[in-house]
PDB file of C-alpha atoms in Angstrom:
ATOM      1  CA  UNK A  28       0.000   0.000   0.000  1.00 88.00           C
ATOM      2  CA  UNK A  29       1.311   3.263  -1.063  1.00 97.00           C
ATOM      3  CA  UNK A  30       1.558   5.396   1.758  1.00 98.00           C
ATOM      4  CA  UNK A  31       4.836   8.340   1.463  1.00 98.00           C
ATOM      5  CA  UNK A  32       5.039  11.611  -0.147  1.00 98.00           C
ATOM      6  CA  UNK A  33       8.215  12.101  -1.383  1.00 99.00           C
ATOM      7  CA  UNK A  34       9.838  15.792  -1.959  1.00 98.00           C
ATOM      8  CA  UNK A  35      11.313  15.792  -4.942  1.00 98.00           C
ATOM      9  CA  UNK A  36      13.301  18.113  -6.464  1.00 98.00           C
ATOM     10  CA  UNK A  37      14.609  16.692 -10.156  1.00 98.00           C
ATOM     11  CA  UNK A  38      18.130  16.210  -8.907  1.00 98.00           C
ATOM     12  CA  UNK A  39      20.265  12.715  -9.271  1.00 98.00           C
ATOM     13  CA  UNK A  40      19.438  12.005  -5.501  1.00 98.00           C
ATOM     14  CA  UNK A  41      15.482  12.676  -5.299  1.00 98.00           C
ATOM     15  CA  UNK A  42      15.166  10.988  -8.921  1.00 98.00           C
ATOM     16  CA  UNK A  43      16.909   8.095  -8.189  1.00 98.00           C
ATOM     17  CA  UNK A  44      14.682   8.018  -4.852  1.00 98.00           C
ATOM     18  CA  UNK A  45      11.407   8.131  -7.001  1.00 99.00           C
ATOM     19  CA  UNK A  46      12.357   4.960  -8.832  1.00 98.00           C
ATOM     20  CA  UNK A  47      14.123   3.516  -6.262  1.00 98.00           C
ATOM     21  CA  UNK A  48      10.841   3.756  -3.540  1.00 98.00           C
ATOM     22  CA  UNK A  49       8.197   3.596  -6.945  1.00 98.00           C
ATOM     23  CA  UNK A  50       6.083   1.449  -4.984  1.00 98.00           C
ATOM     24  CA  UNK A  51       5.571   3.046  -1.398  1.00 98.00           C
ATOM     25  CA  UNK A  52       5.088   6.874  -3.008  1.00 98.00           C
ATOM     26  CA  UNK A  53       1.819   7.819  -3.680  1.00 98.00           C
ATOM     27  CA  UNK A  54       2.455  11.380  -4.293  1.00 98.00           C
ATOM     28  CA  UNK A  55       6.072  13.390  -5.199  1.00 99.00           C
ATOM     29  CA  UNK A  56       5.823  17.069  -4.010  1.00 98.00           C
ATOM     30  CA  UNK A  57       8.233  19.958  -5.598  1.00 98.00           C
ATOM     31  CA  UNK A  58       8.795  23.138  -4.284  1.00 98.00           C
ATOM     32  CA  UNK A  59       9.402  26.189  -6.275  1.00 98.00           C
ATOM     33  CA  UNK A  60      11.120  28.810  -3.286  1.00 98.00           C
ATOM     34  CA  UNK A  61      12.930  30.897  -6.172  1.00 97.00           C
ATOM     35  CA  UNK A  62      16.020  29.430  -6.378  1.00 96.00           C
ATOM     36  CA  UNK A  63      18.711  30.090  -9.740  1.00 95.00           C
ATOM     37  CA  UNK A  64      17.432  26.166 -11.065  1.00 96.00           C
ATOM     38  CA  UNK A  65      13.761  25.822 -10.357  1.00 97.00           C
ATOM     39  CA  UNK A  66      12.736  26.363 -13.740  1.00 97.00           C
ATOM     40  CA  UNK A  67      15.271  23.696 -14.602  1.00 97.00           C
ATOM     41  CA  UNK A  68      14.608  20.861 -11.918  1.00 97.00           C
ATOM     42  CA  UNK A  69      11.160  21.088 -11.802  1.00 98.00           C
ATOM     43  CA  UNK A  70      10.147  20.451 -14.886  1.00 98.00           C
ATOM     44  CA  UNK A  71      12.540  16.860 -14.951  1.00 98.00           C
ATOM     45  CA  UNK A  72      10.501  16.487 -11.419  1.00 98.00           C
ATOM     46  CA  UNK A  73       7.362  16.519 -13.183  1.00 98.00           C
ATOM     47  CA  UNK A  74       8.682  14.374 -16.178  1.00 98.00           C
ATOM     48  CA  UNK A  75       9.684  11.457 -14.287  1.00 98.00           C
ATOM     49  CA  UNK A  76       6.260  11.372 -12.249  1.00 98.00           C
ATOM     50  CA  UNK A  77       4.521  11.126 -15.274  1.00 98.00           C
ATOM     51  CA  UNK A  78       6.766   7.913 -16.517  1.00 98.00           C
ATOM     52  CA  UNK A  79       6.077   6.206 -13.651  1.00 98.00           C
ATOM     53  CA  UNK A  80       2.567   7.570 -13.548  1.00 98.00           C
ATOM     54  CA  UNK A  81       3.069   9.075  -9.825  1.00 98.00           C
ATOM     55  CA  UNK A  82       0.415  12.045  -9.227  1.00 98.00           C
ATOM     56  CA  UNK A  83       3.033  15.174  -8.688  1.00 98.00           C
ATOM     57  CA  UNK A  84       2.695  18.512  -7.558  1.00 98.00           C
ATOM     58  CA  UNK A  85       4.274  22.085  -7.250  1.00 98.00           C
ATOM     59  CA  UNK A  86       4.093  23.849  -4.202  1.00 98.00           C
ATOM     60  CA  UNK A  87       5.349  27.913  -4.361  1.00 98.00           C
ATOM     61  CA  UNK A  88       7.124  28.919  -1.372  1.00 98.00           C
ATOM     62  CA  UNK A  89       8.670  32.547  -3.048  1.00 95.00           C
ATOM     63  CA  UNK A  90       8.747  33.937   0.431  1.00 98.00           C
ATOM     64  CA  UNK A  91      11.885  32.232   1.101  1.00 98.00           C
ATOM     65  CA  UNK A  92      13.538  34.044  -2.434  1.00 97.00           C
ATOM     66  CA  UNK A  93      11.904  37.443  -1.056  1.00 97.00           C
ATOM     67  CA  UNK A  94      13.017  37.453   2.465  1.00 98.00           C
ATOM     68  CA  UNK A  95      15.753  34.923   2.946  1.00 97.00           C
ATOM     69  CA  UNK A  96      19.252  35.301   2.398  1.00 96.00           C
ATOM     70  CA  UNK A  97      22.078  33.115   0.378  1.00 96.00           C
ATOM     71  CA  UNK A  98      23.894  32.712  -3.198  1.00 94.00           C
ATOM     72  CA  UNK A  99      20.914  30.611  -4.967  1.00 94.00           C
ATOM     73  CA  UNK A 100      18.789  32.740  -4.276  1.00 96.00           C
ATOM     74  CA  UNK A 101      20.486  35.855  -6.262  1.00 95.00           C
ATOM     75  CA  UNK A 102      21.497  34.926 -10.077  1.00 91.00           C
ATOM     76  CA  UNK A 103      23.601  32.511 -11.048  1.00 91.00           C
ATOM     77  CA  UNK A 104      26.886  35.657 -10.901  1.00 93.00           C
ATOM     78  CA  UNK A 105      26.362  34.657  -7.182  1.00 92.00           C
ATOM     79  CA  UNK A 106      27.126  31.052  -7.264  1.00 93.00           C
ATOM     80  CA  UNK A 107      30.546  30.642  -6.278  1.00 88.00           C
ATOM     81  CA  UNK A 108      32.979  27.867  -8.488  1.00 88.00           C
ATOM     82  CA  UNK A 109      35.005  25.157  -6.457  1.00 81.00           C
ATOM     83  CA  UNK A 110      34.191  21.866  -4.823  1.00 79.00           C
ATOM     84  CA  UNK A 111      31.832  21.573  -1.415  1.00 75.00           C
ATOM     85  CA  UNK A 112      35.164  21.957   0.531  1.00 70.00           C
ATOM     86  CA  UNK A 113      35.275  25.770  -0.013  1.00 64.00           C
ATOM     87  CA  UNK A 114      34.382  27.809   3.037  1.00 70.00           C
ATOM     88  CA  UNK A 115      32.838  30.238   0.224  1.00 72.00           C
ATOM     89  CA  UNK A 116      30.294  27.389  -0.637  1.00 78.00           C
ATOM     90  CA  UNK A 117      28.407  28.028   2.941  1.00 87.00           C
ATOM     91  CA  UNK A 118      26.880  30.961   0.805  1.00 90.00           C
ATOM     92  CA  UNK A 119      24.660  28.354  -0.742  1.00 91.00           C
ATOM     93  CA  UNK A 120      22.967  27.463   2.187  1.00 92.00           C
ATOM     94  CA  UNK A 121      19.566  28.312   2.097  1.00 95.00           C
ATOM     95  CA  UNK A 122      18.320  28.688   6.084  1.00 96.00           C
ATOM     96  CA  UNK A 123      16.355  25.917   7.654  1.00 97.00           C
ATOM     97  CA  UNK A 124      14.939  25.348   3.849  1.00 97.00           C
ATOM     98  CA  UNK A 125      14.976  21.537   4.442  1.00 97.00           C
ATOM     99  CA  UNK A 126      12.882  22.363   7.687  1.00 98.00           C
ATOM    100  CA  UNK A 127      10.345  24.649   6.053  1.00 98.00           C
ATOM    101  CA  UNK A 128       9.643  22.182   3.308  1.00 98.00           C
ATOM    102  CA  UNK A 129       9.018  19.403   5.282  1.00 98.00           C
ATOM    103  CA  UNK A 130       6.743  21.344   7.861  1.00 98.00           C
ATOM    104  CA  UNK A 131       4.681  21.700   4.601  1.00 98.00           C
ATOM    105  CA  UNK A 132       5.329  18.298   3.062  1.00 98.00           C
ATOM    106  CA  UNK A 133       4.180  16.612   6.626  1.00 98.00           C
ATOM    107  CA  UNK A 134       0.986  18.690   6.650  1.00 98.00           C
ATOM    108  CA  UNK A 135       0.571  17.829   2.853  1.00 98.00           C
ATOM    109  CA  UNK A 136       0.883  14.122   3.982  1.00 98.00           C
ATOM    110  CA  UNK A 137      -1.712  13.996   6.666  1.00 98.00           C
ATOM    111  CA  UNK A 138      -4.258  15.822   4.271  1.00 98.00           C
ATOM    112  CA  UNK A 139      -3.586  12.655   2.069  1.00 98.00           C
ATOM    113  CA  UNK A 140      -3.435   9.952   4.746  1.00 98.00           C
ATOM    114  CA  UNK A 141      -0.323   9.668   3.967  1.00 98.00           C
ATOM    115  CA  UNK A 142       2.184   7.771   7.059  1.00 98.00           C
ATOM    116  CA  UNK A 143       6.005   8.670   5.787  1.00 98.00           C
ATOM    117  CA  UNK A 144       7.635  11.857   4.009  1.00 98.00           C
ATOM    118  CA  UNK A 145      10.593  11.074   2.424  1.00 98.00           C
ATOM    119  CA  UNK A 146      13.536  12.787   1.659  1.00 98.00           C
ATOM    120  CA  UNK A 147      17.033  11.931  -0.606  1.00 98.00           C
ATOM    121  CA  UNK A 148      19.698  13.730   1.294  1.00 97.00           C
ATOM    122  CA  UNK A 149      22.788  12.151   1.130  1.00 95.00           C
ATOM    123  CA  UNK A 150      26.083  11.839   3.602  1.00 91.00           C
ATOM    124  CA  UNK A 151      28.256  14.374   1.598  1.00 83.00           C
ATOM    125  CA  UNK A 152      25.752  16.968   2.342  1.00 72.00           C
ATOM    126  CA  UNK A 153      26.375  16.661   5.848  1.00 66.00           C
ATOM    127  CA  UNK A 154      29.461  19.331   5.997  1.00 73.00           C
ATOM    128  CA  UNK A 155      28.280  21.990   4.713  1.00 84.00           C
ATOM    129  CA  UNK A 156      24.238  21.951   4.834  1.00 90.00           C
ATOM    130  CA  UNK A 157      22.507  21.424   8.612  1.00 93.00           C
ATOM    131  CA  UNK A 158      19.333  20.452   7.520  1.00 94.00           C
ATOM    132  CA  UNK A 159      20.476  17.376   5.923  1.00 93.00           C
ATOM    133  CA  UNK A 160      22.786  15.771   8.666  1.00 93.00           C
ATOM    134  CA  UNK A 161      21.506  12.857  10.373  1.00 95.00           C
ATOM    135  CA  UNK A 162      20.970  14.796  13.741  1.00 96.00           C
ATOM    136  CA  UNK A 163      18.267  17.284  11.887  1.00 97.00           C
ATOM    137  CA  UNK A 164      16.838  14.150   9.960  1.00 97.00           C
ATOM    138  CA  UNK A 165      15.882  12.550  13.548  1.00 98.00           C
ATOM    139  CA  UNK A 166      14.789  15.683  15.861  1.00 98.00           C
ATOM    140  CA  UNK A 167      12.831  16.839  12.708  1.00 98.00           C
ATOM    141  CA  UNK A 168      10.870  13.557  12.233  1.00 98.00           C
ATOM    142  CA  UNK A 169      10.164  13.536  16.162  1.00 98.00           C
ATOM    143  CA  UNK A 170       8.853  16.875  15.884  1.00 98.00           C
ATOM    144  CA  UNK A 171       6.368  16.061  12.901  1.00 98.00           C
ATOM    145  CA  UNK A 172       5.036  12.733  14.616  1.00 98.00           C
ATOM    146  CA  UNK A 173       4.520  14.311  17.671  1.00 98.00           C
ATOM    147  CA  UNK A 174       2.458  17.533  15.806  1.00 98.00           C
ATOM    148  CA  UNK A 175       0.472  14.972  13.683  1.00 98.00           C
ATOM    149  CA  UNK A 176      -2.461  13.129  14.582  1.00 98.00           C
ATOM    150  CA  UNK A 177      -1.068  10.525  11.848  1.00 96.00           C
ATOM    151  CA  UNK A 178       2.419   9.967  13.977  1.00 98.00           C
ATOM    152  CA  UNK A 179       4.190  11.270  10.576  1.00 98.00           C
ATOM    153  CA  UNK A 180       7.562  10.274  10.069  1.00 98.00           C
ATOM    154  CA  UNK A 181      10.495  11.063   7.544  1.00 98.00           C
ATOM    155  CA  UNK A 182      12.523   8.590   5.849  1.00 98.00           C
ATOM    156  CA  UNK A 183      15.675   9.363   4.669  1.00 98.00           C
ATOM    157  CA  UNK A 184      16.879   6.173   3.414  1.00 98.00           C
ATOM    158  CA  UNK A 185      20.461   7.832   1.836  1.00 97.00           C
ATOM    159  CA  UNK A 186      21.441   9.415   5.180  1.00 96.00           C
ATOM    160  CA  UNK A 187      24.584   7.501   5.671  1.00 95.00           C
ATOM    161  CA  UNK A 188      25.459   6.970   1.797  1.00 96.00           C
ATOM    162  CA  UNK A 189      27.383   9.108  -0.805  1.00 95.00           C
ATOM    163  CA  UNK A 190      26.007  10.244  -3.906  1.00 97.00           C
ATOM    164  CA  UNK A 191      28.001   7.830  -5.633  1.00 97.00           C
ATOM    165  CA  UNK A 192      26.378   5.149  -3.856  1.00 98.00           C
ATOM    166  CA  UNK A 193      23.208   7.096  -4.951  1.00 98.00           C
ATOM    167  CA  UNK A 194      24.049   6.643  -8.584  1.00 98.00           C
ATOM    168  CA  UNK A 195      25.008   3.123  -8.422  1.00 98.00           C
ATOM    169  CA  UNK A 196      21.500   2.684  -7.709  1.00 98.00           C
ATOM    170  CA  UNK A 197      20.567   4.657 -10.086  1.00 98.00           C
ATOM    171  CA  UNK A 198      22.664   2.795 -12.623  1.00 98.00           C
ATOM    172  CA  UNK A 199      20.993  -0.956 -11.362  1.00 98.00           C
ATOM    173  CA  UNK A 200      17.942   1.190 -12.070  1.00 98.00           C
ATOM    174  CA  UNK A 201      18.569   1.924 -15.951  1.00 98.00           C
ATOM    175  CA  UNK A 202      17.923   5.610 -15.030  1.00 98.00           C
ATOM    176  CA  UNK A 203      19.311   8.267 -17.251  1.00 98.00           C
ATOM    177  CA  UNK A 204      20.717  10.982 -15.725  1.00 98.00           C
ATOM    178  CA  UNK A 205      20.787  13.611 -18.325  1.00 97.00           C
ATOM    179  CA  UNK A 206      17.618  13.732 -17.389  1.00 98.00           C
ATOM    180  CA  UNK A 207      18.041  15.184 -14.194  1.00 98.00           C
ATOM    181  CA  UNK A 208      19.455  18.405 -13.028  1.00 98.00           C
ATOM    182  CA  UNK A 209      22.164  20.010 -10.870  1.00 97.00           C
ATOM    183  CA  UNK A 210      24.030  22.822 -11.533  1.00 97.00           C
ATOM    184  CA  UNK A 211      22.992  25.898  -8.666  1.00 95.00           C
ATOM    185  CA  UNK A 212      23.314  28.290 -11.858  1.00 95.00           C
ATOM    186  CA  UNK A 213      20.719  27.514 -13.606  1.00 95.00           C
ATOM    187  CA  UNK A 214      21.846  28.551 -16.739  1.00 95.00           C
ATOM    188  CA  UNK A 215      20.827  26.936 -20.201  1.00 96.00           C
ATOM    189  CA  UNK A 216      23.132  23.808 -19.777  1.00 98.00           C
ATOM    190  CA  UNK A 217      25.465  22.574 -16.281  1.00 98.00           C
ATOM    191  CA  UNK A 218      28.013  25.051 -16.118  1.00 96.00           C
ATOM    192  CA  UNK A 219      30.695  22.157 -14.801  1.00 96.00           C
ATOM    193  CA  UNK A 220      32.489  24.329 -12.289  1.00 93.00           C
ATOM    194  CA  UNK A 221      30.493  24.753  -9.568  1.00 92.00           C
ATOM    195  CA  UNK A 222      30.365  22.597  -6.194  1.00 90.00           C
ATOM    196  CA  UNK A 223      27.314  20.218  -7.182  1.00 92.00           C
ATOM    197  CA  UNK A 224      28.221  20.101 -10.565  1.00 95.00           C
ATOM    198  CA  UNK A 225      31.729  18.907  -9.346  1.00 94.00           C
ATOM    199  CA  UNK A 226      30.295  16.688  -7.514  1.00 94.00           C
ATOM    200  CA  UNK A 227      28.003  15.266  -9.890  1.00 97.00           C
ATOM    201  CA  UNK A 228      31.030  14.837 -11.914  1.00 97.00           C
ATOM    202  CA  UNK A 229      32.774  12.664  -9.161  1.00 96.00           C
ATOM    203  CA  UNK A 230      30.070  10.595  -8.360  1.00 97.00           C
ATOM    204  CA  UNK A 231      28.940   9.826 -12.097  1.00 98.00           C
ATOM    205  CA  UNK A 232      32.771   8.715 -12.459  1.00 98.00           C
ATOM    206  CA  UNK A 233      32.793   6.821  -9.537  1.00 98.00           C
ATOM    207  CA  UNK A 234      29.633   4.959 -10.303  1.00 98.00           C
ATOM    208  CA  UNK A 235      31.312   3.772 -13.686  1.00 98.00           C
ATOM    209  CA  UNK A 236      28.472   5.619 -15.677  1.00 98.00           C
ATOM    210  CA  UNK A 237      28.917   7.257 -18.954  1.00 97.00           C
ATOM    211  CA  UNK A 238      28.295  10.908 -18.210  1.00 97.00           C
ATOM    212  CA  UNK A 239      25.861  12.773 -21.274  1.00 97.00           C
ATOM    213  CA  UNK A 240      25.224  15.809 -19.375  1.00 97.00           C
ATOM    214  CA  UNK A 241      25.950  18.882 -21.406  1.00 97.00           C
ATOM    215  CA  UNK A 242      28.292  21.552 -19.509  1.00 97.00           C
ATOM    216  CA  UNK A 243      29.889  24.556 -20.629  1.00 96.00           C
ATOM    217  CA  UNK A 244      33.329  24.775 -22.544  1.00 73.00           C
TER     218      UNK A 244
END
């Protein structure tokens, strides 16, 4: 019986997490906060839904690109280039966005009868993004069972994995993914130079899979 929501953004990690957990998601929920790739991930969101013929939705939360502060939220000229390792990468860090998302995804899931929320953060984001270390992933899910009548819980089933681990599923999977997106700049094509597309990069090679994305020069 069906019975998670999963928040899915049209990355590698939330993709591979919709194919992966196919069977237990009876609704995928996107959220468009304003960021420099919305209009890119979204729409790859919405695509893979309809293959595997999973009702999907979009959710606007443009408050957060009105009010809050950090790099993806102000043109792609803010982005900075390097790996995750950076100390100028913290400026991608969108506050408590995880949090806000699934507040809304857990009250989403008890309008639906829905039991889980699931998430696809993975253990590289640990360093450099709160809201996706184990630690949040816990206190967070206490917090939304005990402020649901439904006992709602998140799963985050790629905690304690890397993203390469992520797209070795994905490869067992057959999942193509030039059909997902990364890159924070949101420009027409991956721009290959900055932290996630870097790390996309790594954990494509890692994975042994043939990498078609398109970057820049």
């Amino acid at each position: 019986m069906k019975d998670a929501l999963l928040v899915l953004s049209g990355g590698m990690d939330s993709v591979t997490l919709l194919y992966d957990r196919a069977a237990d998601i009876a609704l995928a929920v996107s959220f468009d906060y304003g960021s420099n790739h919305n209009d890119k991930e979204i729409p790859f969101a919405r695509m893979h839904c309809e293959k595997l013929g999973i009702p999907h939705i979009t959710i606007p939360l443009k408050f957060m690109h009105d009010y809050f502060t950090s790099s993806l939220l102000s043109g792609a000229d803010a982005i900075p280039e390097g790996t995750y390792a950076d100390e100028n990468m913290k400026s991608t860090v969108v506050p408590f966005r995880n949090g806000i998302m699934l507040s809304v995804a857990a009250g989403l899931a008890e309008s639906r009868d829905l039991k889980r929320v699931m998430m696809a953060n993975h253990f590289g984001d640990h360093a450099i993004y709160p809201d996706c270390r184990e630690e949040f992933v816990k206190n967070m899910s206490a917090a939304i069972s005990a402020g649901t009548y439904a006992n709602i819980t998140i799963d985050a089933p790629y905690t304690n994995i890397s993203k390469a681990d992520i797209a070795r599923k994905g490869k067992a999977l057959g999942l193509d993914y030039s059909e997902t997106w990364s890159c924070y700049k949101g420009g027409k094509i991956h721009c290959g130079k900055c932290a996630t597309c870097l790390e996309r990069k790594a954990a494509l090679a890692e994975a042994g899979i043939n990498d078609t994305t398109e970057y820049e020069a």
